[in-house]
mmCIF file of C-alpha atoms in Angstrom:
data_model
loop_
_atom_site.group_PDB
_atom_site.id
_atom_site.type_symbol
_atom_site.label_atom_id
_atom_site.label_comp_id
_atom_site.label_asym_id
_atom_site.label_seq_id
_atom_site.Cartn_x
_atom_site.Cartn_y
_atom_site.Cartn_z
ATOM 1 C CA MET A 1 0.000 0.000 0.000
ATOM 2 C CA SER A 2 1.417 3.389 -0.968
ATOM 3 C CA THR A 3 1.892 6.189 1.490
ATOM 4 C CA GLY A 4 0.127 9.463 0.885
ATOM 5 C CA LYS A 5 1.897 12.779 0.986
ATOM 6 C CA VAL A 6 1.397 15.713 3.333
ATOM 7 C CA THR A 7 1.735 19.282 2.048
ATOM 8 C CA LEU A 8 2.061 22.293 4.309
ATOM 9 C CA TYR A 9 0.318 24.957 2.210
ATOM 10 C CA ILE A 10 0.338 28.232 4.081
ATOM 11 C CA ALA A 11 0.727 32.005 3.726
ATOM 12 C CA ALA A 12 3.177 34.175 5.621
ATOM 13 C CA SER A 13 4.351 37.765 5.562
ATOM 14 C CA VAL A 14 7.714 38.343 3.923
ATOM 15 C CA ASP A 15 9.225 38.565 7.419
ATOM 16 C CA GLY A 16 7.859 35.107 8.284
ATOM 17 C CA TYR A 17 4.692 35.672 10.327
ATOM 18 C CA ILE A 18 1.416 33.824 9.757
ATOM 19 C CA ALA A 19 -0.641 36.022 12.088
ATOM 20 C CA ASP A 20 -0.286 39.269 14.008
ATOM 21 C CA ASP A 21 0.440 39.443 17.742
ATOM 22 C CA ASP A 22 -3.221 38.775 18.570
ATOM 23 C CA GLY A 23 -3.475 35.829 16.168
ATOM 24 C CA GLY A 24 -5.366 37.892 13.597
ATOM 25 C CA VAL A 25 -5.010 37.478 9.853
ATOM 26 C CA GLU A 26 -6.952 40.556 8.744
ATOM 27 C CA TRP A 27 -3.794 41.733 6.976
ATOM 28 C CA LEU A 28 -4.470 38.963 4.430
ATOM 29 C CA ASP A 29 -7.875 40.418 3.485
ATOM 30 C CA GLU A 30 -6.452 42.941 1.017
ATOM 31 C CA PHE A 31 -4.610 40.197 -0.849
ATOM 32 C CA GLU A 32 -7.524 37.751 -0.752
ATOM 33 C CA GLN A 33 -9.697 40.353 -2.450
ATOM 34 C CA ASP A 34 -6.988 40.996 -5.062
ATOM 35 C CA SER A 35 -6.588 37.284 -5.713
ATOM 36 C CA ALA A 36 -10.214 36.162 -5.698
ATOM 37 C CA ASN A 37 -10.046 35.943 -9.472
ATOM 38 C CA GLY A 38 -7.201 35.061 -11.767
ATOM 39 C CA ASP A 39 -3.994 33.107 -11.445
ATOM 40 C CA ILE A 40 -3.908 32.770 -7.643
ATOM 41 C CA ALA A 41 -7.484 31.547 -7.486
ATOM 42 C CA ASP A 42 -6.723 29.078 -10.265
ATOM 43 C CA ALA A 43 -3.590 27.831 -8.463
ATOM 44 C CA TYR A 44 -5.538 27.392 -5.221
ATOM 45 C CA GLU A 45 -8.339 25.518 -6.991
ATOM 46 C CA GLU A 46 -5.763 23.273 -8.671
ATOM 47 C CA PHE A 47 -4.142 22.539 -5.307
ATOM 48 C CA PHE A 48 -7.480 21.999 -3.546
ATOM 49 C CA ALA A 49 -8.568 19.569 -6.263
ATOM 50 C CA SER A 50 -5.396 17.545 -5.617
ATOM 51 C CA ILE A 51 -6.061 16.951 -1.918
ATOM 52 C CA ASP A 52 -8.445 14.495 -0.367
ATOM 53 C CA CYS A 53 -8.047 15.416 3.302
ATOM 54 C CA LEU A 54 -7.208 18.405 5.519
ATOM 55 C CA VAL A 55 -5.597 18.528 8.950
ATOM 56 C CA MET A 56 -5.330 21.561 11.222
ATOM 57 C CA GLY A 57 -4.897 22.617 14.811
ATOM 58 C CA ALA A 58 -7.673 23.875 17.057
ATOM 59 C CA THR A 59 -6.670 27.550 16.851
ATOM 60 C CA THR A 60 -6.681 27.481 13.047
ATOM 61 C CA TYR A 61 -10.035 25.676 13.088
ATOM 62 C CA GLU A 62 -11.570 28.256 15.442
ATOM 63 C CA GLN A 63 -10.284 31.077 13.254
ATOM 64 C CA ILE A 64 -11.787 29.486 10.134
ATOM 65 C CA LEU A 65 -15.142 29.224 11.933
ATOM 66 C CA THR A 66 -15.183 33.031 12.293
ATOM 67 C CA PHE A 67 -15.043 33.455 8.504
ATOM 68 C CA GLY A 68 -18.644 32.288 8.070
ATOM 69 C CA GLU A 69 -19.510 29.372 5.793
ATOM 70 C CA TRP A 70 -17.220 26.328 6.028
ATOM 71 C CA PRO A 71 -14.872 26.751 3.027
ATOM 72 C CA TYR A 72 -13.867 23.101 2.528
ATOM 73 C CA GLY A 73 -17.203 21.509 1.679
ATOM 74 C CA ASP A 74 -17.418 17.808 2.488
ATOM 75 C CA ARG A 75 -13.651 17.207 2.288
ATOM 76 C CA PRO A 76 -12.609 15.146 5.338
ATOM 77 C CA THR A 77 -11.031 17.482 7.884
ATOM 78 C CA TYR A 78 -9.170 16.411 11.005
ATOM 79 C CA VAL A 79 -8.726 18.885 13.846
ATOM 80 C CA LEU A 80 -6.062 17.960 16.368
ATOM 81 C CA THR A 81 -7.266 19.131 19.764
ATOM 82 C CA HIS A 82 -7.711 18.191 23.394
ATOM 83 C CA ARG A 83 -10.767 20.446 23.686
ATOM 84 C CA ASP A 84 -14.462 20.139 22.916
ATOM 85 C CA LEU A 85 -15.224 22.344 19.917
ATOM 86 C CA PRO A 86 -18.327 22.922 17.797
ATOM 87 C CA ARG A 87 -18.479 20.778 14.664
ATOM 88 C CA ALA A 88 -18.720 22.930 11.522
ATOM 89 C CA THR A 89 -19.882 20.025 9.367
ATOM 90 C CA ASP A 90 -20.106 16.242 9.430
ATOM 91 C CA ALA A 91 -16.827 16.167 7.472
ATOM 92 C CA VAL A 92 -14.949 17.458 10.548
ATOM 93 C CA GLU A 93 -13.469 14.950 12.960
ATOM 94 C CA PHE A 94 -11.720 15.879 16.191
ATOM 95 C CA VAL A 95 -8.593 13.886 17.015
ATOM 96 C CA ASP A 96 -6.663 13.784 20.257
ATOM 97 C CA GLY A 97 -3.540 11.727 19.844
ATOM 98 C CA ASP A 98 0.151 11.439 19.165
ATOM 99 C CA ILE A 99 1.145 13.484 16.094
ATOM 100 C CA GLY A 100 3.239 10.676 14.613
ATOM 101 C CA SER A 101 0.427 8.145 14.911
ATOM 102 C CA VAL A 102 -2.196 10.536 13.541
ATOM 103 C CA ALA A 103 0.035 11.529 10.603
ATOM 104 C CA THR A 104 0.867 7.909 9.802
ATOM 105 C CA GLU A 105 -2.827 7.013 9.768
ATOM 106 C CA LEU A 106 -3.674 9.948 7.475
ATOM 107 C CA GLU A 107 -0.857 8.966 5.113
ATOM 108 C CA ARG A 108 -2.217 5.423 4.954
ATOM 109 C CA GLU A 109 -5.799 6.465 4.376
ATOM 110 C CA TYR A 110 -5.393 9.446 2.024
ATOM 111 C CA ASP A 111 -3.323 10.153 -1.089
ATOM 112 C CA HIS A 112 -2.763 13.852 -0.409
ATOM 113 C CA THR A 113 -3.303 15.665 2.896
ATOM 114 C CA TRP A 114 -3.253 19.435 3.252
ATOM 115 C CA LEU A 115 -1.630 20.517 6.511
ATOM 116 C CA VAL A 116 -3.498 23.812 6.869
ATOM 117 C CA GLY A 117 -1.772 25.008 10.030
ATOM 118 C CA GLY A 118 -1.106 26.554 12.366
ATOM 119 C CA ALA A 119 2.499 27.075 13.270
ATOM 120 C CA GLN A 120 2.614 24.693 16.240
ATOM 121 C CA LEU A 121 1.056 21.831 14.310
ATOM 122 C CA ALA A 122 3.300 22.498 11.299
ATOM 123 C CA ARG A 123 6.369 22.248 13.528
ATOM 124 C CA LYS A 124 5.113 19.048 15.155
ATOM 125 C CA PHE A 125 4.490 17.428 11.761
ATOM 126 C CA LEU A 126 7.938 18.525 10.556
ATOM 127 C CA ASP A 127 9.643 17.246 13.693
ATOM 128 C CA ALA A 128 7.868 13.905 13.291
ATOM 129 C CA ASN A 129 9.063 13.713 9.641
ATOM 130 C CA HIS A 130 5.538 13.926 8.234
ATOM 131 C CA VAL A 131 5.757 16.890 5.849
ATOM 132 C CA ASP A 132 6.593 15.973 2.260
ATOM 133 C CA GLU A 133 6.065 19.324 0.575
ATOM 134 C CA LEU A 134 6.039 22.978 1.574
ATOM 135 C CA ARG A 135 4.026 25.463 -0.467
ATOM 136 C CA LEU A 136 4.626 28.871 1.043
ATOM 137 C CA SER A 137 2.828 31.945 -0.257
ATOM 138 C CA LEU A 138 4.843 35.013 0.721
ATOM 139 C CA ILE A 139 2.531 37.983 1.148
ATOM 140 C CA PRO A 140 4.161 41.350 0.314
ATOM 141 C CA VAL A 141 3.861 42.892 3.757
ATOM 142 C CA LEU A 142 6.193 43.210 6.745
ATOM 143 C CA LEU A 143 4.331 42.655 10.019
ATOM 144 C CA GLY A 144 7.328 43.244 12.278
ATOM 145 C CA SER A 145 6.005 40.850 14.916
ATOM 146 C CA GLY A 146 3.385 38.183 15.391
ATOM 147 C CA ILE A 147 3.149 34.409 15.272
ATOM 148 C CA PRO A 148 6.122 33.078 13.315
ATOM 149 C CA LEU A 149 5.576 30.362 10.747
ATOM 150 C CA PHE A 150 8.389 28.330 12.262
ATOM 151 C CA GLU A 151 9.341 28.629 15.895
ATOM 152 C CA ARG A 152 13.027 28.664 16.611
ATOM 153 C CA ASN A 153 14.359 25.134 16.668
ATOM 154 C CA ASP A 154 17.670 23.285 16.604
ATOM 155 C CA GLU A 155 16.589 21.098 13.677
ATOM 156 C CA THR A 156 17.617 21.835 10.102
ATOM 157 C CA TYR A 157 15.599 20.536 7.151
ATOM 158 C CA GLY A 158 16.761 20.122 3.579
ATOM 159 C CA LEU A 159 14.483 21.502 0.863
ATOM 160 C CA GLN A 160 14.519 20.791 -2.866
ATOM 161 C CA HIS A 161 13.096 23.632 -4.956
ATOM 162 C CA LEU A 162 10.235 22.471 -7.185
ATOM 163 C CA ASP A 163 8.637 25.680 -8.441
ATOM 164 C CA THR A 164 8.209 29.413 -7.894
ATOM 165 C CA ARG A 165 5.187 31.380 -9.029
ATOM 166 C CA THR A 166 4.863 35.156 -8.932
ATOM 167 C CA TYR A 167 1.468 36.852 -9.078
ATOM 168 C CA ASP A 168 0.368 40.362 -10.081
ATOM 169 C CA SER A 169 -0.650 41.084 -6.472
ATOM 170 C CA GLY A 170 3.004 40.687 -5.440
ATOM 171 C CA ILE A 171 2.461 37.304 -3.811
ATOM 172 C CA VAL A 172 5.255 34.818 -4.445
ATOM 173 C CA GLU A 173 4.545 31.115 -3.985
ATOM 174 C CA LEU A 174 7.525 28.914 -3.200
ATOM 175 C CA HIS A 175 7.120 25.164 -3.649
ATOM 176 C CA TYR A 176 9.620 22.770 -2.086
ATOM 177 C CA GLU A 177 10.017 19.099 -1.388
ATOM 178 C CA VAL A 178 11.176 18.436 2.177
ATOM 179 C CA THR A 179 14.138 16.158 1.511
ATOM 180 C CA ALA A 180 15.730 15.433 4.860
ATOM 181 C CA ARG A 181 16.158 16.371 8.441
ATOM 182 C CA ARG A 182 19.817 17.283 8.952
#
């Protein structure tokens, strides 16, 4: 049986933050509006069509709930949490377990999993060697402070460049294969 891949597909400011100091992502709104049509929307739709499962942390899940309608339809979504949270849809399943075990199970069951975020979960998946690809959309803004995409860590990871896309809005998407922990 083949093993599915996990892709961390996430946006960050050019200085490496995924949210402001309060966890807000309102700074993304301007760029979401600019990219609702055109190349970025097409690239997102292409990526979304390639995945058959999503996984995210509780904080990311709660933030997505504030946006209104559930944006992922009936795509199976796993939320890693120790807390009781409201279920957005029947496609959402709450999981409380060891990251390595959860990731291994997702890789067995699904061909392509989108690791939505947040930063803590991304680091845990990386540290457990369960991120195959990184697709990072750099948003042309400097926040100066906030929640960093990657917390400081002693681990070094090798990346193999796969693709770079530049969009009219100034967003640059970097696509890498995670090759090895060094």
